[in-house]
Amino acid sequence: MSQNTQPKSGRRWMLVALVVLVALNLRPFLTAPGPVLMEIVADTGMGYASLALLTLLPMMLMGIGAFVSPVLQAMIGTRRGILWALLLLAAGCGLRLGATDASLLMITAALCGAGVAFIQAVFPGIIKAEFPNDIPLVTGLYSAMLMGGGGLGARLTPLLVNQGAGWRAALALLAAPALVAFAAAFFILSDTRSRRPARSLTGRLLGRPRTWTLILAFGLVNAGYSSIVAWLAPYYQALGWSSSDGGSLVALMAVCQAVAALGLPILARRNIDRRSFLFLTLLMQATGFAGLAFLPQVAPIVWVGLCGAGLGSSFALAIVTALDHLPRPEEAGVLVALMQGGGFLIASLGPFATAFLHGISGSFAAGWMMHLICIAGVLFLYLRFDPAHYPRAMQMSFEPPSPERQGI
């Protein structure tokens, strides 16, 4: 399909449905364990460092996998890769039914992280190719559903546990929506046409300083997300809240993420200079983390909501901004993949660093203050994203797509 035309109406809506179904599956495996960590500890005896690995390990794999994914995409194609990735995600979730100790839980987290890594790496490129005139809108929808799925996982898991399902069964049920997404992708992606990236593209993009600026900004922001997903519920449980109430806070954060991830890209769509909106996302995050650190009991809904809105909108706008840097979908998609790959490696350290600071200070508040420092650093990185400088920042010789890279 030409990148200057939109999909036909029927196919367009099927692709929108696929965006929703796939995105909903990309975060529940991360957010679901948080509200039931105390139950997991009681059954497995895991400590804070081990619990942090449930978030750190998959995010590291999501990071490493994003560097590998463009090569795999070039070798096996987009459709086949997405189908295998969804099966891997479903297997990782389903196997948690038999996770009797920490090592088995880590294996399931690794499987989920590996599957999500490929999907996150290739999906922005699909959006740019299939919706060239609506990139901010569809990217916002994708990000909103991604965040909303995280909220559903955080809310449903403690509810199922309270109904007697047990934490293993509650976590394993997340395999069902992954299988639904697999079925949808099998039929909807069967006739898509998307160019595969050149195998040398990854190395050439990594030679550009702008790629590393995108990686660092994305990583420092999402370190806040990984920390809050891992430790928000335990933080408030330590302050006397129940596991269900802690899960509700994570769910609220995800709802605010979803609304902002959809809304802010729509507001920013008329101006390719996204910096003022990126600064707004940082202001929301800073206010939220400051409230969590210094006044956690005063207005927790406000602080969590601001953190969620700032993190969700920043995620969506970061993808849009990276896609803006290059005109060809297959090239821009790889740039986003690298941004997410390096970014998630940085972000994976968030829960571990927060747990380390908790061990020193006795409170998660030290971790929230650490993220305030990260936000200040990202502010200076965002100043560099002037669209007038994108061609020079990404100036490089791209080989024309060869016939064998056509189709998936």
Coordinates of N, CA, C and O in Angstrom, one line a residue, residues 228-384:
I228 N 6.8 3.1 39.5 CA 5.5 3.3 40.1 C 4.6 2.1 40.0 O 3.8 1.7 40.8
V229 N 4.8 1.3 38.8 CA 4.1 0.1 38.6 C 4.5 -0.9 39.7 O 3.7 -1.7 40.3
A230 N 5.8 -1.0 40.0 CA 6.3 -2.0 40.9 C 6.0 -1.7 42.4 O 5.7 -2.6 43.2
W231 N 6.0 -0.4 42.7 CA 6.1 0.0 44.1 C 5.0 0.9 44.6 O 4.9 1.1 45.8
L232 N 4.1 1.3 43.8 CA 3.0 2.2 44.2 C 2.1 1.5 45.2 O 1.8 2.0 46.3
A233 N 1.6 0.3 44.8 CA 0.7 -0.4 45.7 C 1.4 -0.8 47.0 O 0.9 -0.6 48.1
P234 N 2.6 -1.4 47.0 CA 3.3 -1.7 48.3 C 3.6 -0.4 49.1 O 3.6 -0.5 50.4
Y235 N 3.8 0.7 48.5 CA 4.1 2.0 49.2 C 2.9 2.3 50.0 O 3.0 2.7 51.2
Y236 N 1.7 2.3 49.4 CA 0.5 2.6 50.2 C 0.0 1.5 51.1 O -0.6 1.8 52.2
Q237 N 0.4 0.3 50.8 CA 0.1 -0.8 51.8 C 0.9 -0.6 53.1 O 0.5 -0.8 54.2
A238 N 2.2 -0.1 52.9 CA 3.0 0.2 54.1 C 2.4 1.4 54.9 O 2.7 1.5 56.1
L239 N 1.6 2.2 54.2 CA 1.0 3.3 54.9 C -0.4 2.9 55.5 O -1.1 3.8 56.0
G240 N -0.7 1.6 55.4 CA -2.0 1.1 56.0 C -3.1 0.8 55.0 O -4.2 0.5 55.5
W241 N -2.9 0.9 53.7 CA -3.9 0.7 52.8 C -4.0 -0.9 52.5 O -3.0 -1.6 52.7
S242 N -5.2 -1.3 52.0 CA -5.3 -2.7 51.7 C -4.8 -3.0 50.3 O -4.5 -2.1 49.5
S243 N -4.6 -4.3 50.0 CA -4.1 -4.6 48.6 C -5.0 -4.2 47.5 O -4.6 -3.8 46.5
S244 N -6.3 -4.3 47.8 CA -7.3 -3.9 46.8 C -7.3 -2.4 46.6 O -7.4 -2.0 45.4
D245 N -7.2 -1.6 47.7 CA -7.1 -0.2 47.5 C -5.8 0.2 46.8 O -5.8 1.2 46.0
G246 N -4.7 -0.5 47.1 CA -3.5 -0.2 46.4 C -3.6 -0.5 44.9 O -3.1 0.2 44.1
G247 N -4.3 -1.6 44.6 CA -4.5 -1.9 43.2 C -5.4 -0.9 42.5 O -5.2 -0.6 41.3
S248 N -6.3 -0.3 43.3 CA -7.2 0.7 42.7 C -6.4 1.9 42.3 O -6.7 2.6 41.3
L249 N -5.4 2.3 43.1 CA -4.5 3.4 42.8 C -3.7 3.2 41.5 O -3.6 4.1 40.7
V250 N -3.2 1.9 41.3 CA -2.5 1.6 40.1 C -3.4 1.7 38.9 O -3.1 2.2 37.8
A251 N -4.7 1.2 39.1 CA -5.7 1.3 38.0 C -6.0 2.7 37.7 O -6.2 3.1 36.5
L252 N -6.2 3.6 38.7 CA -6.4 5.0 38.5 C -5.3 5.6 37.7 O -5.5 6.4 36.8
M253 N -4.1 5.3 38.1 CA -2.9 5.8 37.3 C -3.0 5.4 35.9 O -2.8 6.2 35.0
A254 N -3.4 4.2 35.6 CA -3.4 3.7 34.2 C -4.6 4.4 33.5 O -4.4 4.7 32.3
V255 N -5.7 4.6 34.1 CA -6.8 5.3 33.4 C -6.3 6.7 33.0 O -6.6 7.2 31.9
C256 N -5.7 7.4 34.0 CA -5.2 8.8 33.6 C -4.1 8.7 32.6 O -4.1 9.6 31.7
Q257 N -3.3 7.7 32.6 CA -2.3 7.5 31.5 C -3.0 7.4 30.2 O -2.6 8.0 29.2
A258 N -4.1 6.5 30.1 CA -4.8 6.3 28.9 C -5.4 7.5 28.3 O -5.3 7.8 27.1
V259 N -6.1 8.3 29.2 CA -6.8 9.5 28.8 C -5.8 10.5 28.2 O -6.0 11.1 27.1
A260 N -4.7 10.7 28.9 CA -3.7 11.7 28.5 C -3.0 11.2 27.3 O -2.6 12.0 26.4
A261 N -2.7 9.9 27.2 CA -2.0 9.4 26.0 C -2.8 9.5 24.8 O -2.2 9.7 23.7
L262 N -4.1 9.5 24.9 CA -4.9 9.8 23.7 C -5.1 11.3 23.5 O -5.1 11.7 22.3
G263 N -5.4 12.0 24.5 CA -5.7 13.4 24.4 C -4.6 14.3 24.0 O -4.8 15.2 23.1
L264 N -3.5 14.2 24.6 CA -2.4 15.2 24.3 C -1.8 15.1 22.9 O -1.6 16.1 22.3
P265 N -1.6 13.9 22.3 CA -1.2 13.8 20.9 C -2.2 14.4 20.0 O -1.8 15.0 18.9
I266 N -3.5 14.3 20.3 CA -4.5 14.9 19.5 C -4.4 16.5 19.5 O -4.4 17.1 18.5
L267 N -4.1 17.0 20.7 CA -3.9 18.5 20.8 C -2.7 18.9 20.1 O -2.6 20.0 19.6
A268 N -1.7 18.0 20.1 CA -0.4 18.4 19.5 C -0.3 18.1 18.0 O 0.8 18.4 17.4
R269 N -1.3 17.5 17.4 CA -1.2 17.0 16.1 C -1.0 18.1 15.0 O -0.5 17.9 13.9
R270 N -1.4 19.4 15.3 CA -1.4 20.4 14.3 C -0.1 21.1 14.2 O 0.1 22.0 13.3
N271 N 0.8 20.8 15.1 CA 2.1 21.5 15.1 C 3.2 20.4 15.3 O 3.2 19.7 16.3
I272 N 4.1 20.3 14.3 CA 5.1 19.2 14.4 C 6.1 19.5 15.5 O 6.9 18.6 16.0
D273 N 6.2 20.8 16.0 CA 7.0 21.1 17.2 C 6.3 20.7 18.4 O 5.4 21.4 18.9
R274 N 6.6 19.6 19.0 CA 5.9 19.0 20.1 C 6.4 19.4 21.5 O 6.0 19.0 22.5
R275 N 7.4 20.3 21.5 CA 8.2 20.5 22.8 C 7.3 21.1 23.9 O 7.5 20.8 25.1
S276 N 6.4 22.1 23.6 CA 5.6 22.6 24.6 C 4.7 21.6 25.3 O 4.5 21.6 26.5
F277 N 4.3 20.6 24.5 CA 3.5 19.6 25.1 C 4.3 18.6 25.9 O 3.9 18.0 26.9
L278 N 5.5 18.3 25.4 CA 6.5 17.5 26.1 C 6.8 18.1 27.5 O 6.9 17.4 28.5
F279 N 7.0 19.4 27.5 CA 7.3 20.1 28.8 C 6.1 20.0 29.7 O 6.3 19.8 31.0
L280 N 4.9 20.0 29.2 CA 3.7 19.9 30.0 C 3.6 18.5 30.7 O 3.3 18.4 31.9
T281 N 4.0 17.5 29.9 CA 4.1 16.1 30.5 C 5.0 16.0 31.7 O 4.8 15.4 32.7
L282 N 6.2 16.7 31.6 CA 7.1 16.7 32.7 C 6.6 17.5 33.9 O 6.9 17.0 35.0
L283 N 5.9 18.5 33.7 CA 5.3 19.3 34.8 C 4.4 18.4 35.6 O 4.4 18.4 36.8
M284 N 3.5 17.7 34.9 CA 2.6 16.8 35.5 C 3.3 15.7 36.3 O 2.9 15.4 37.5
Q285 N 4.3 15.1 35.7 CA 5.1 14.1 36.4 C 5.7 14.7 37.7 O 5.7 14.0 38.8
A286 N 6.4 15.8 37.6 CA 7.1 16.4 38.7 C 6.1 16.7 39.9 O 6.5 16.4 41.0
T287 N 5.0 17.2 39.5 CA 4.0 17.5 40.6 C 3.5 16.2 41.3 O 3.4 16.2 42.5
G288 N 3.3 15.2 40.5 CA 2.8 14.0 41.0 C 3.8 13.3 41.9 O 3.5 12.8 43.0
F289 N 5.1 13.2 41.4 CA 6.1 12.5 42.2 C 6.4 13.3 43.5 O 6.7 12.7 44.6
A290 N 6.4 14.6 43.4 CA 6.6 15.4 44.6 C 5.5 15.2 45.6 O 5.8 15.1 46.8
G291 N 4.3 15.1 45.2 CA 3.2 14.8 46.1 C 3.3 13.5 46.8 O 3.1 13.3 48.0
L292 N 3.7 12.4 46.0 CA 3.9 11.1 46.5 C 5.0 11.1 47.6 O 4.9 10.4 48.6
A293 N 6.1 11.8 47.3 CA 7.2 11.8 48.2 C 7.0 12.6 49.5 O 7.4 12.1 50.6
F294 N 6.3 13.7 49.4 CA 6.2 14.6 50.6 C 4.9 14.7 51.2 O 4.8 15.0 52.4
L295 N 3.8 14.4 50.5 CA 2.4 14.5 51.0 C 1.6 13.4 50.6 O 0.5 13.5 50.0
P296 N 2.0 12.1 50.8 CA 1.3 11.0 50.2 C -0.1 10.8 50.7 O -0.9 10.3 49.9
Q297 N -0.4 11.2 51.9 CA -1.7 10.9 52.5 C -2.7 12.1 52.2 O -3.9 12.0 52.5
V298 N -2.2 13.2 51.8 CA -3.0 14.4 51.6 C -4.0 14.3 50.5 O -5.2 14.5 50.6
A299 N -3.5 14.0 49.3 CA -4.3 13.9 48.1 C -3.8 12.8 47.2 O -3.4 13.1 46.1
P300 N -3.8 11.5 47.6 CA -3.1 10.5 46.8 C -3.7 10.3 45.4 O -3.0 10.0 44.4
I301 N -5.0 10.6 45.3 CA -5.7 10.4 44.0 C -5.1 11.5 43.0 O -4.9 11.2 41.8
V302 N -4.9 12.7 43.5 CA -4.4 13.8 42.7 C -3.0 13.4 42.3 O -2.6 13.6 41.1
W303 N -2.1 13.0 43.2 CA -0.7 12.7 42.9 C -0.6 11.6 41.9 O 0.2 11.7 40.9
V304 N -1.3 10.5 42.1 CA -1.3 9.4 41.2 C -1.9 9.7 39.8 O -1.3 9.3 38.8
G305 N -2.9 10.5 39.8 CA -3.5 10.9 38.6 C -2.6 11.8 37.7 O -2.4 11.6 36.5
L306 N -1.9 12.7 38.4 CA -0.9 13.5 37.7 C 0.3 12.7 37.2 O 0.7 12.9 36.0
C307 N 0.8 11.8 38.0 CA 1.8 10.9 37.5 C 1.4 10.1 36.3 O 2.1 10.0 35.3
G308 N 0.2 9.6 36.4 CA -0.3 8.8 35.3 C -0.5 9.6 34.0 O -0.1 9.2 32.9
A309 N -1.1 10.8 34.1 CA -1.3 11.6 33.0 C 0.0 12.1 32.3 O 0.2 12.0 31.1
G310 N 1.0 12.4 33.2 CA 2.3 12.8 32.7 C 3.1 11.7 32.0 O 3.6 11.9 30.9
L311 N 3.0 10.5 32.6 CA 3.8 9.4 32.1 C 3.1 8.9 30.8 O 3.8 8.6 29.8
G312 N 1.8 8.8 30.8 CA 1.1 8.3 29.6 C 1.2 9.2 28.4 O 1.5 8.7 27.3
S313 N 1.0 10.5 28.6 CA 1.2 11.4 27.5 C 2.6 11.5 27.0 O 2.9 11.7 25.8
S314 N 3.6 11.4 27.9 CA 5.0 11.5 27.5 C 5.3 10.3 26.7 O 6.1 10.4 25.7
F315 N 4.8 9.1 27.0 CA 5.1 7.9 26.2 C 4.6 8.1 24.8 O 5.3 7.8 23.8
A316 N 3.3 8.5 24.6 CA 2.7 8.7 23.3 C 3.5 9.7 22.5 O 3.8 9.5 21.3
L317 N 3.7 10.9 23.1 CA 4.4 11.9 22.4 C 5.8 11.6 22.0 O 6.4 12.1 21.0
A318 N 6.5 10.8 22.8 CA 7.8 10.3 22.5 C 7.8 9.5 21.2 O 8.7 9.7 20.4
I319 N 6.9 8.6 21.1 CA 6.8 7.8 19.9 C 6.5 8.7 18.7 O 7.1 8.6 17.6
V320 N 5.5 9.6 18.8 CA 5.2 10.5 17.7 C 6.4 11.3 17.3 O 6.7 11.5 16.1
T321 N 7.1 11.9 18.3 CA 8.3 12.7 18.1 C 9.4 11.9 17.3 O 10.0 12.4 16.4
A322 N 9.6 10.7 17.7 CA 10.6 9.8 17.1 C 10.2 9.5 15.6 O 11.0 9.6 14.7
L323 N 8.9 9.2 15.4 CA 8.4 9.0 14.1 C 8.5 10.2 13.2 O 8.7 10.1 12.0
D324 N 8.5 11.4 13.8 CA 8.6 12.6 13.0 C 10.0 12.8 12.4 O 10.2 13.5 11.4
H325 N 11.0 12.1 13.0 CA 12.4 12.3 12.6 C 12.7 11.8 11.2 O 13.7 12.3 10.6
L326 N 12.0 10.8 10.7 CA 12.3 10.1 9.5 C 11.1 9.9 8.6 O 10.0 9.6 9.2
P327 N 11.1 10.1 7.3 CA 9.9 10.0 6.5 C 9.4 8.6 6.2 O 8.2 8.4 6.1
R328 N 10.3 7.7 6.0 CA 9.9 6.3 5.6 C 9.5 5.5 6.8 O 10.2 5.5 7.8
P329 N 8.3 4.9 6.7 CA 7.8 4.1 7.9 C 8.8 3.1 8.4 O 8.9 2.9 9.6
E330 N 9.4 2.3 7.5 CA 10.3 1.2 7.9 C 11.5 1.8 8.7 O 12.0 1.2 9.6
E331 N 12.0 3.0 8.3 CA 13.1 3.6 8.9 C 12.7 4.2 10.2 O 13.4 4.1 11.3
A332 N 11.6 5.0 10.2 CA 11.1 5.6 11.5 C 10.7 4.5 12.5 O 10.9 4.7 13.7
G333 N 10.2 3.4 12.0 CA 9.8 2.3 12.9 C 11.0 1.8 13.6 O 11.0 1.5 14.8
V334 N 12.1 1.6 12.9 CA 13.3 1.1 13.6 C 13.9 2.1 14.6 O 14.4 1.8 15.6
L335 N 13.8 3.4 14.2 CA 14.2 4.5 15.2 C 13.4 4.4 16.5 O 14.0 4.5 17.6
V336 N 12.1 4.2 16.3 CA 11.3 4.1 17.5 C 11.7 2.8 18.3 O 11.7 2.8 19.5
A337 N 12.0 1.7 17.6 CA 12.4 0.5 18.2 C 13.6 0.7 19.0 O 13.7 0.2 20.2
L338 N 14.6 1.4 18.4 CA 15.9 1.6 19.2 C 15.6 2.5 20.4 O 16.2 2.3 21.4
M339 N 14.8 3.5 20.2 CA 14.5 4.4 21.3 C 13.9 3.6 22.5 O 14.3 3.8 23.6
Q340 N 12.9 2.8 22.1 CA 12.3 1.9 23.2 C 13.3 0.9 23.7 O 13.3 0.6 24.9
G341 N 14.1 0.4 22.9 CA 15.1 -0.7 23.3 C 16.0 -0.1 24.4 O 16.1 -0.6 25.5
G342 N 16.8 0.9 24.0 CA 17.7 1.5 24.9 C 17.0 2.1 26.1 O 17.4 2.1 27.3
G343 N 15.8 2.7 25.8 CA 15.0 3.4 26.9 C 14.6 2.4 27.9 O 14.6 2.7 29.1
F344 N 14.1 1.2 27.5 CA 13.6 0.2 28.5 C 14.7 -0.4 29.3 O 14.5 -0.8 30.4
L345 N 15.9 -0.4 28.7 CA 17.1 -0.9 29.5 C 17.3 0.1 30.6 O 17.6 -0.3 31.7
I346 N 17.3 1.4 30.3 CA 17.4 2.4 31.4 C 16.2 2.3 32.4 O 16.4 2.3 33.6
A347 N 15.0 2.2 31.8 CA 13.8 2.2 32.6 C 13.8 1.0 33.6 O 13.2 1.0 34.7
S348 N 14.4 -0.2 33.1 CA 14.3 -1.4 33.9 C 15.1 -1.2 35.2 O 14.8 -1.9 36.2
L349 N 16.0 -0.2 35.3 CA 16.7 0.0 36.5 C 15.9 0.8 37.6 O 16.3 0.8 38.8
G350 N 14.8 1.4 37.1 CA 13.9 2.2 38.1 C 13.5 1.4 39.3 O 13.7 1.9 40.4
P351 N 12.8 0.2 39.1 CA 12.4 -0.5 40.3 C 13.5 -0.9 41.2 O 13.4 -0.9 42.4
F352 N 14.6 -1.3 40.6 CA 15.8 -1.8 41.4 C 16.4 -0.6 42.2 O 16.7 -0.8 43.4
A353 N 16.5 0.5 41.5 CA 17.1 1.7 42.2 C 16.1 2.1 43.3 O 16.6 2.5 44.4
T354 N 14.8 2.1 43.1 CA 13.9 2.5 44.1 C 13.9 1.5 45.3 O 13.9 1.9 46.5
A355 N 14.1 0.2 45.0 CA 14.2 -0.8 46.1 C 15.5 -0.6 46.9 O 15.5 -0.7 48.1
F356 N 16.6 -0.2 46.2 CA 17.9 0.0 46.8 C 17.7 1.2 47.8 O 18.2 1.2 48.9
L357 N 17.1 2.3 47.3 CA 16.9 3.5 48.1 C 16.0 3.2 49.3 O 16.1 3.7 50.4
H358 N 15.0 2.3 49.1 CA 14.1 1.9 50.2 C 14.9 1.2 51.2 O 14.7 1.4 52.4
G359 N 15.9 0.3 50.8 CA 16.7 -0.4 51.8 C 17.5 0.6 52.6 O 17.8 0.3 53.8
I360 N 18.0 1.7 52.0 CA 18.8 2.6 52.7 C 17.9 3.5 53.7 O 18.3 3.8 54.8
S361 N 16.8 4.0 53.1 CA 16.0 5.0 53.8 C 14.9 4.4 54.6 O 14.3 5.1 55.5
G362 N 14.4 3.2 54.2 CA 13.3 2.6 54.9 C 11.9 3.1 54.3 O 10.9 2.8 54.8
S363 N 12.0 3.8 53.2 CA 10.8 4.4 52.6 C 10.9 4.4 51.1 O 12.0 4.7 50.5
F364 N 9.8 4.2 50.4 CA 9.8 4.4 48.9 C 9.8 5.9 48.5 O 10.1 6.2 47.3
A365 N 9.6 6.8 49.4 CA 9.7 8.2 49.1 C 11.0 8.6 48.5 O 11.0 9.5 47.6
A366 N 12.1 8.0 48.9 CA 13.4 8.3 48.3 C 13.4 8.0 46.9 O 14.0 8.8 46.1
G367 N 12.7 7.0 46.5 CA 12.7 6.7 45.0 C 11.9 7.7 44.2 O 12.3 8.1 43.1
W368 N 10.8 8.2 44.8 CA 10.0 9.2 44.1 C 10.9 10.5 44.0 O 10.8 11.2 42.9
M369 N 11.7 10.8 45.0 CA 12.6 12.0 44.8 C 13.6 11.8 43.8 O 14.0 12.7 43.1
M370 N 14.1 10.5 43.7 CA 15.1 10.2 42.6 C 14.5 10.5 41.2 O 15.2 11.1 40.3
H371 N 13.2 10.2 41.0 CA 12.6 10.5 39.7 C 12.4 12.0 39.5 O 12.3 12.4 38.3
L372 N 12.3 12.8 40.5 CA 12.2 14.2 40.3 C 13.5 14.7 39.7 O 13.5 15.6 38.8
I373 N 14.6 14.1 40.1 CA 15.9 14.5 39.5 C 16.0 14.0 38.0 O 16.5 14.8 37.1
C374 N 15.5 12.8 37.7 CA 15.4 12.4 36.3 C 14.6 13.3 35.5 O 15.0 13.6 34.3
I375 N 13.5 13.7 36.0 CA 12.6 14.6 35.2 C 13.3 15.9 34.8 O 13.2 16.4 33.7
A376 N 14.1 16.5 35.8 CA 14.9 17.7 35.5 C 15.9 17.5 34.4 O 16.1 18.3 33.5
G377 N 16.5 16.3 34.4 CA 17.4 16.0 33.3 C 16.8 15.9 31.9 O 17.3 16.4 30.9
V378 N 15.6 15.3 31.9 CA 14.8 15.1 30.6 C 14.4 16.5 30.1 O 14.4 16.6 28.8
L379 N 14.1 17.4 30.9 CA 13.8 18.8 30.5 C 14.8 19.3 29.5 O 14.5 19.9 28.4
F380 N 16.1 19.2 29.8 CA 17.1 19.7 29.0 C 17.2 18.9 27.7 O 17.6 19.4 26.6
L381 N 16.9 17.6 27.7 CA 17.0 16.8 26.5 C 15.9 17.2 25.5 O 16.0 17.2 24.3
Y382 N 14.7 17.4 26.1 CA 13.5 17.8 25.3 C 13.8 19.1 24.5 O 13.2 19.4 23.4
L383 N 14.6 20.0 25.1 CA 14.9 21.3 24.4 C 15.5 21.1 23.0 O 15.4 21.9 22.1
R384 N 16.1 19.9 22.8 CA 16.8 19.7 21.5 C 15.9 19.2 20.4 O 16.3 19.2 19.3

